[in-house]
Amino acid sequence: MTTATTILRQHLIDPEICIRCNTCEETCPVDAISHDSRNYVVDAAKCKLCYNCISPCPTGAIDSWRNMPADQAYPLAEQLLWDNLPAQIALDHGTEVGAGDTATELPDEVERIAAASTAGQGGTAPPPWSAAHPYVNLYGIHAPAVATVSGNFCLTAEDASSDIRHIVLDFGSASFPVLEGQTIGILPPGLDAAGRPHHVRLYSVASPRDGERPKYNNLSLTVKRVTEDHEGKAARGVGSNYLCDLKKGDKVNVVGPYGTSFLMPNHAGSNLLMICTGTGSAPMRAMTERRRRKFAGGESLGKQMLFFGARSPGELPYFGPLTKLPKEFIDINFGFSRVPGEPKRYVQDLLRERGVDVARLLRDENTYVFLCGLKGMEKGVEEAFTELCRANGLDWSALRPQMLQQGRYHVETY
Ligand code: A2P
């Protein structure tokens, strides 16, 4: 029998990125961070993994981690000599993550859900080159962040067949930095039928990085109450019903954030081509809201086209606010599938109709495509891209892999 080795999630600082601003050393409540004339370093024996230093760091150099056998943690003397971080060493099987640590790897179930939702883009794609550095996995299931519900608003019409909600979570003084396009995990309270704690439910953040309300430490989610399964049989979604029933002041256990790929470009002149159905609009709202605030501040931006599919206007989250956005800010195309007396229209139909303008955007290497919503739409959207490209002198089969490799094509479907 082999004895399991305890693995330490060692917190390090990347000397290649660090600008030696001293913010982390000032922030650390246990004096685990020190420096000499060359490097800033973290003492593994003192660091309590409180993450207080993570969000104030301007470069993200502080967000560096290596899994190490506890008795082989990099000593300060060695860190002080580094010009760059050492590679992650291979660990034997039979290792255990130290008690109280969150593993560097995402929780298995988060990995599984994330892999399924991004399968359509052919696996992990790089983020846009100008994306901001995301923080991930700051809170794990053993030590979740506790947020307080500060609002729960119904987004769908009274007579709508679905109940979609805009839920605002306030993190108070806890550090929970997120970027548009990232997801967070919710831990529903209670136990499942087998007597185990419920697994993590992932939701895309619907607000921009500076908060649902600017300068507040809050974020929002767009959640649809699940009342049936994929086959249409009655089924009560544990996570969505828990969230949709929350009242102002309720406490929620939150893990994450997650997501290093589906992130918005930040460079001047970047264009967004966004395609979504239903609650897949959450990351699109986050991105457009980020850019709307810049636009309101007089910043000149690239183009934005939005293709949004829903059953009817009453079932389209954020329908009212979207219709009020200036035309020169965003080009919005709605497709409704269940309006009595009108033909069914899907996002792929809208893409074909706007083929010339979509192709013009695709031709621009500053264009980033984001697709989020029902898995079923992927096939139709791919076919629409193929057709509209062919009709406008482009080859989607060549363009798609190129965009993927350049972090310009992102898919998240469920
Ligand atoms: P449908 O009315 O045919 O279900 P939901 O409200 O279920 O979240 O769906 C959002 C929108 O996505 C609805 O208009 C729905 O149409 C549409 N939709 C369903 N399947 C597809 C698909 N394969 N491609 C594109 N849109 C779809």
JSON list of N, CA and C in Angstrom, two decimals, residues 127-132 179-181 209 261-274 287 290-291 294 299 301-304 365-370 406-410:
[
{"chain": "A", "resi": 127, "resn": "PRO", "atom": "N", "xyz": [-8.54, 32.96, -25.16]},
{"chain": "A", "resi": 127, "resn": "PRO", "atom": "CA", "xyz": [-9.38, 34.16, -25.08]},
{"chain": "A", "resi": 127, "resn": "PRO", "atom": "C", "xyz": [-8.92, 35.17, -26.14]},
{"chain": "A", "resi": 128, "resn": "PRO", "atom": "N", "xyz": [-9.71, 36.21, -26.40]},
{"chain": "A", "resi": 128, "resn": "PRO", "atom": "CA", "xyz": [-9.25, 37.28, -27.31]},
{"chain": "A", "resi": 128, "resn": "PRO", "atom": "C", "xyz": [-7.92, 37.84, -26.79]},
{"chain": "A", "resi": 129, "resn": "TRP", "atom": "N", "xyz": [-7.08, 38.29, -27.70]},
{"chain": "A", "resi": 129, "resn": "TRP", "atom": "CA", "xyz": [-5.75, 38.74, -27.25]},
{"chain": "A", "resi": 129, "resn": "TRP", "atom": "C", "xyz": [-5.85, 39.93, -26.30]},
{"chain": "A", "resi": 130, "resn": "SER", "atom": "N", "xyz": [-6.92, 40.72, -26.44]},
{"chain": "A", "resi": 130, "resn": "SER", "atom": "CA", "xyz": [-7.02, 41.92, -25.59]},
{"chain": "A", "resi": 130, "resn": "SER", "atom": "C", "xyz": [-7.94, 41.70, -24.39]},
{"chain": "A", "resi": 131, "resn": "ALA", "atom": "N", "xyz": [-8.30, 40.42, -24.11]},
{"chain": "A", "resi": 131, "resn": "ALA", "atom": "CA", "xyz": [-9.16, 40.16, -22.95]},
{"chain": "A", "resi": 131, "resn": "ALA", "atom": "C", "xyz": [-8.40, 40.50, -21.67]},
{"chain": "A", "resi": 132, "resn": "ALA", "atom": "N", "xyz": [-9.16, 40.90, -20.65]},
{"chain": "A", "resi": 132, "resn": "ALA", "atom": "CA", "xyz": [-8.53, 41.14, -19.34]},
{"chain": "A", "resi": 132, "resn": "ALA", "atom": "C", "xyz": [-8.23, 39.79, -18.69]},
{"chain": "A", "resi": 179, "resn": "LEU", "atom": "N", "xyz": [-15.29, 38.74, -14.75]},
{"chain": "A", "resi": 179, "resn": "LEU", "atom": "CA", "xyz": [-15.32, 39.42, -16.03]},
{"chain": "A", "resi": 179, "resn": "LEU", "atom": "C", "xyz": [-16.55, 38.97, -16.81]},
{"chain": "A", "resi": 180, "resn": "GLU", "atom": "N", "xyz": [-16.96, 39.80, -17.77]},
{"chain": "A", "resi": 180, "resn": "GLU", "atom": "CA", "xyz": [-18.08, 39.45, -18.63]},
{"chain": "A", "resi": 180, "resn": "GLU", "atom": "C", "xyz": [-17.74, 38.12, -19.33]},
{"chain": "A", "resi": 181, "resn": "GLY", "atom": "N", "xyz": [-18.70, 37.22, -19.37]},
{"chain": "A", "resi": 181, "resn": "GLY", "atom": "CA", "xyz": [-18.47, 35.93, -20.03]},
{"chain": "A", "resi": 181, "resn": "GLY", "atom": "C", "xyz": [-18.07, 34.82, -19.06]},
{"chain": "A", "resi": 209, "resn": "ARG", "atom": "N", "xyz": [-17.97, 43.86, -15.38]},
{"chain": "A", "resi": 209, "resn": "ARG", "atom": "CA", "xyz": [-16.96, 43.67, -14.34]},
{"chain": "A", "resi": 209, "resn": "ARG", "atom": "C", "xyz": [-17.06, 44.68, -13.20]},
{"chain": "A", "resi": 261, "resn": "SER", "atom": "N", "xyz": [-11.88, 31.61, -21.30]},
{"chain": "A", "resi": 261, "resn": "SER", "atom": "CA", "xyz": [-11.89, 31.65, -22.76]},
{"chain": "A", "resi": 261, "resn": "SER", "atom": "C", "xyz": [-12.98, 32.56, -23.33]},
{"chain": "A", "resi": 262, "resn": "PHE", "atom": "N", "xyz": [-14.20, 32.39, -22.88]},
{"chain": "A", "resi": 262, "resn": "PHE", "atom": "CA", "xyz": [-15.36, 33.14, -23.37]},
{"chain": "A", "resi": 262, "resn": "PHE", "atom": "C", "xyz": [-15.31, 34.53, -22.73]},
{"chain": "A", "resi": 263, "resn": "LEU", "atom": "N", "xyz": [-14.36, 35.34, -23.18]},
{"chain": "A", "resi": 263, "resn": "LEU", "atom": "CA", "xyz": [-14.14, 36.67, -22.58]},
{"chain": "A", "resi": 263, "resn": "LEU", "atom": "C", "xyz": [-14.17, 37.71, -23.69]},
{"chain": "A", "resi": 264, "resn": "MET", "atom": "N", "xyz": [-14.56, 38.92, -23.35]},
{"chain": "A", "resi": 264, "resn": "MET", "atom": "CA", "xyz": [-14.68, 39.93, -24.40]},
{"chain": "A", "resi": 264, "resn": "MET", "atom": "C", "xyz": [-13.34, 40.59, -24.74]},
{"chain": "A", "resi": 265, "resn": "PRO", "atom": "N", "xyz": [-13.19, 40.99, -26.02]},
{"chain": "A", "resi": 265, "resn": "PRO", "atom": "CA", "xyz": [-12.00, 41.74, -26.38]},
{"chain": "A", "resi": 265, "resn": "PRO", "atom": "C", "xyz": [-12.12, 43.14, -25.80]},
{"chain": "A", "resi": 266, "resn": "ASN", "atom": "N", "xyz": [-11.00, 43.77, -25.54]},
{"chain": "A", "resi": 266, "resn": "ASN", "atom": "CA", "xyz": [-11.06, 45.12, -24.96]},
{"chain": "A", "resi": 266, "resn": "ASN", "atom": "C", "xyz": [-10.41, 46.18, -25.83]},
{"chain": "A", "resi": 267, "resn": "HIS", "atom": "N", "xyz": [-9.86, 45.76, -26.99]},
{"chain": "A", "resi": 267, "resn": "HIS", "atom": "CA", "xyz": [-9.13, 46.77, -27.76]},
{"chain": "A", "resi": 267, "resn": "HIS", "atom": "C", "xyz": [-10.08, 47.64, -28.60]},
{"chain": "A", "resi": 268, "resn": "ALA", "atom": "N", "xyz": [-9.61, 48.85, -28.86]},
{"chain": "A", "resi": 268, "resn": "ALA", "atom": "CA", "xyz": [-10.41, 49.80, -29.64]},
{"chain": "A", "resi": 268, "resn": "ALA", "atom": "C", "xyz": [-10.66, 49.20, -31.02]},
{"chain": "A", "resi": 269, "resn": "GLY", "atom": "N", "xyz": [-11.87, 49.35, -31.50]},
{"chain": "A", "resi": 269, "resn": "GLY", "atom": "CA", "xyz": [-12.19, 48.87, -32.85]},
{"chain": "A", "resi": 269, "resn": "GLY", "atom": "C", "xyz": [-12.62, 47.42, -32.88]},
{"chain": "A", "resi": 270, "resn": "SER", "atom": "N", "xyz": [-12.67, 46.73, -31.73]},
{"chain": "A", "resi": 270, "resn": "SER", "atom": "CA", "xyz": [-13.10, 45.32, -31.76]},
{"chain": "A", "resi": 270, "resn": "SER", "atom": "C", "xyz": [-14.62, 45.27, -31.94]},
{"chain": "A", "resi": 271, "resn": "ASN", "atom": "N", "xyz": [-15.05, 44.31, -32.77]},
{"chain": "A", "resi": 271, "resn": "ASN", "atom": "CA", "xyz": [-16.48, 44.15, -33.05]},
{"chain": "A", "resi": 271, "resn": "ASN", "atom": "C", "xyz": [-17.00, 42.90, -32.33]},
{"chain": "A", "resi": 272, "resn": "LEU", "atom": "N", "xyz": [-18.24, 42.95, -31.88]},
{"chain": "A", "resi": 272, "resn": "LEU", "atom": "CA", "xyz": [-18.86, 41.79, -31.26]},
{"chain": "A", "resi": 272, "resn": "LEU", "atom": "C", "xyz": [-20.01, 41.30, -32.13]},
{"chain": "A", "resi": 273, "resn": "LEU", "atom": "N", "xyz": [-19.99, 40.02, -32.46]},
{"chain": "A", "resi": 273, "resn": "LEU", "atom": "CA", "xyz": [-21.10, 39.39, -33.16]},
{"chain": "A", "resi": 273, "resn": "LEU", "atom": "C", "xyz": [-21.67, 38.36, -32.20]},
{"chain": "A", "resi": 274, "resn": "MET", "atom": "N", "xyz": [-22.83, 38.69, -31.62]},
{"chain": "A", "resi": 274, "resn": "MET", "atom": "CA", "xyz": [-23.38, 37.87, -30.52]},
{"chain": "A", "resi": 274, "resn": "MET", "atom": "C", "xyz": [-24.65, 37.17, -30.97]},
{"chain": "A", "resi": 287, "resn": "MET", "atom": "N", "xyz": [-21.56, 41.86, -21.68]},
{"chain": "A", "resi": 287, "resn": "MET", "atom": "CA", "xyz": [-20.64, 42.52, -22.63]},
{"chain": "A", "resi": 287, "resn": "MET", "atom": "C", "xyz": [-21.24, 43.82, -23.17]},
{"chain": "A", "resi": 290, "resn": "ARG", "atom": "N", "xyz": [-21.18, 46.46, -20.50]},
{"chain": "A", "resi": 290, "resn": "ARG", "atom": "CA", "xyz": [-19.81, 47.00, -20.35]},
{"chain": "A", "resi": 290, "resn": "ARG", "atom": "C", "xyz": [-19.57, 48.08, -21.41]},
{"chain": "A", "resi": 291, "resn": "ARG", "atom": "N", "xyz": [-19.95, 47.74, -22.64]},
{"chain": "A", "resi": 291, "resn": "ARG", "atom": "CA", "xyz": [-19.69, 48.68, -23.73]},
{"chain": "A", "resi": 291, "resn": "ARG", "atom": "C", "xyz": [-20.67, 49.85, -23.71]},
{"chain": "A", "resi": 294, "resn": "LYS", "atom": "N", "xyz": [-19.27, 52.45, -21.58]},
{"chain": "A", "resi": 294, "resn": "LYS", "atom": "CA", "xyz": [-18.17, 53.18, -22.25]},
{"chain": "A", "resi": 294, "resn": "LYS", "atom": "C", "xyz": [-18.75, 54.15, -23.27]},
{"chain": "A", "resi": 299, "resn": "GLU", "atom": "N", "xyz": [-16.87, 57.11, -25.37]},
{"chain": "A", "resi": 299, "resn": "GLU", "atom": "CA", "xyz": [-15.81, 56.34, -26.03]},
{"chain": "A", "resi": 299, "resn": "GLU", "atom": "C", "xyz": [-16.30, 55.83, -27.38]},
{"chain": "A", "resi": 301, "resn": "LEU", "atom": "N", "xyz": [-16.49, 53.03, -30.19]},
{"chain": "A", "resi": 301, "resn": "LEU", "atom": "CA", "xyz": [-16.38, 51.57, -30.11]},
{"chain": "A", "resi": 301, "resn": "LEU", "atom": "C", "xyz": [-16.53, 50.95, -31.49]},
{"chain": "A", "resi": 302, "resn": "GLY", "atom": "N", "xyz": [-16.11, 49.68, -31.61]},
{"chain": "A", "resi": 302, "resn": "GLY", "atom": "CA", "xyz": [-16.35, 48.94, -32.85]},
{"chain": "A", "resi": 302, "resn": "GLY", "atom": "C", "xyz": [-17.83, 48.59, -32.95]},
{"chain": "A", "resi": 303, "resn": "LYS", "atom": "N", "xyz": [-18.13, 47.76, -33.96]},
{"chain": "A", "resi": 303, "resn": "LYS", "atom": "CA", "xyz": [-19.56, 47.42, -34.20]},
{"chain": "A", "resi": 303, "resn": "LYS", "atom": "C", "xyz": [-20.03, 46.31, -33.27]},
{"chain": "A", "resi": 304, "resn": "GLN", "atom": "N", "xyz": [-21.35, 46.30, -33.05]},
{"chain": "A", "resi": 304, "resn": "GLN", "atom": "CA", "xyz": [-21.96, 45.22, -32.28]},
{"chain": "A", "resi": 304, "resn": "GLN", "atom": "C", "xyz": [-23.21, 44.77, -33.00]},
{"chain": "A", "resi": 365, "resn": "GLU", "atom": "N", "xyz": [-10.77, 41.26, -39.08]},
{"chain": "A", "resi": 365, "resn": "GLU", "atom": "CA", "xyz": [-10.09, 40.42, -38.08]},
{"chain": "A", "resi": 365, "resn": "GLU", "atom": "C", "xyz": [-10.24, 40.94, -36.65]},
{"chain": "A", "resi": 366, "resn": "ASN", "atom": "N", "xyz": [-10.95, 42.05, -36.50]},
{"chain": "A", "resi": 366, "resn": "ASN", "atom": "CA", "xyz": [-11.27, 42.54, -35.16]},
{"chain": "A", "resi": 366, "resn": "ASN", "atom": "C", "xyz": [-12.62, 42.06, -34.68]},
{"chain": "A", "resi": 367, "resn": "THR", "atom": "N", "xyz": [-13.23, 41.13, -35.43]},
{"chain": "A", "resi": 367, "resn": "THR", "atom": "CA", "xyz": [-14.56, 40.63, -35.05]},
{"chain": "A", "resi": 367, "resn": "THR", "atom": "C", "xyz": [-14.45, 39.36, -34.21]},
{"chain": "A", "resi": 368, "resn": "TYR", "atom": "N", "xyz": [-15.23, 39.34, -33.14]},
{"chain": "A", "resi": 368, "resn": "TYR", "atom": "CA", "xyz": [-15.26, 38.21, -32.19]},
{"chain": "A", "resi": 368, "resn": "TYR", "atom": "C", "xyz": [-16.69, 37.69, -32.13]},
{"chain": "A", "resi": 369, "resn": "VAL", "atom": "N", "xyz": [-16.84, 36.39, -32.34]},
{"chain": "A", "resi": 369, "resn": "VAL", "atom": "CA", "xyz": [-18.17, 35.77, -32.35]},
{"chain": "A", "resi": 369, "resn": "VAL", "atom": "C", "xyz": [-18.42, 35.07, -31.01]},
{"chain": "A", "resi": 370, "resn": "PHE", "atom": "N", "xyz": [-19.60, 35.31, -30.44]},
{"chain": "A", "resi": 370, "resn": "PHE", "atom": "CA", "xyz": [-20.00, 34.64, -29.19]},
{"chain": "A", "resi": 370, "resn": "PHE", "atom": "C", "xyz": [-21.36, 34.01, -29.40]},
{"chain": "A", "resi": 406, "resn": "GLN", "atom": "N", "xyz": [-7.48, 32.02, -33.11]},
{"chain": "A", "resi": 406, "resn": "GLN", "atom": "CA", "xyz": [-7.17, 33.40, -32.72]},
{"chain": "A", "resi": 406, "resn": "GLN", "atom": "C", "xyz": [-8.04, 33.88, -31.56]},
{"chain": "A", "resi": 407, "resn": "GLY", "atom": "N", "xyz": [-8.80, 32.96, -30.96]},
{"chain": "A", "resi": 407, "resn": "GLY", "atom": "CA", "xyz": [-9.65, 33.33, -29.83]},
{"chain": "A", "resi": 407, "resn": "GLY", "atom": "C", "xyz": [-10.78, 34.25, -30.25]},
{"chain": "A", "resi": 408, "resn": "ARG", "atom": "N", "xyz": [-11.28, 34.04, -31.49]},
{"chain": "A", "resi": 408, "resn": "ARG", "atom": "CA", "xyz": [-12.33, 34.93, -32.00]},
{"chain": "A", "resi": 408, "resn": "ARG", "atom": "C", "xyz": [-13.66, 34.22, -32.21]},
{"chain": "A", "resi": 409, "resn": "TYR", "atom": "N", "xyz": [-13.75, 32.95, -31.78]},
{"chain": "A", "resi": 409, "resn": "TYR", "atom": "CA", "xyz": [-15.01, 32.21, -31.94]},
{"chain": "A", "resi": 409, "resn": "TYR", "atom": "C", "xyz": [-15.27, 31.43, -30.66]},
{"chain": "A", "resi": 410, "resn": "HIS", "atom": "N", "xyz": [-16.34, 31.78, -29.97]},
{"chain": "A", "resi": 410, "resn": "HIS", "atom": "CA", "xyz": [-16.59, 31.19, -28.64]},
{"chain": "A", "resi": 410, "resn": "HIS", "atom": "C", "xyz": [-18.01, 30.64, -28.56]}
]
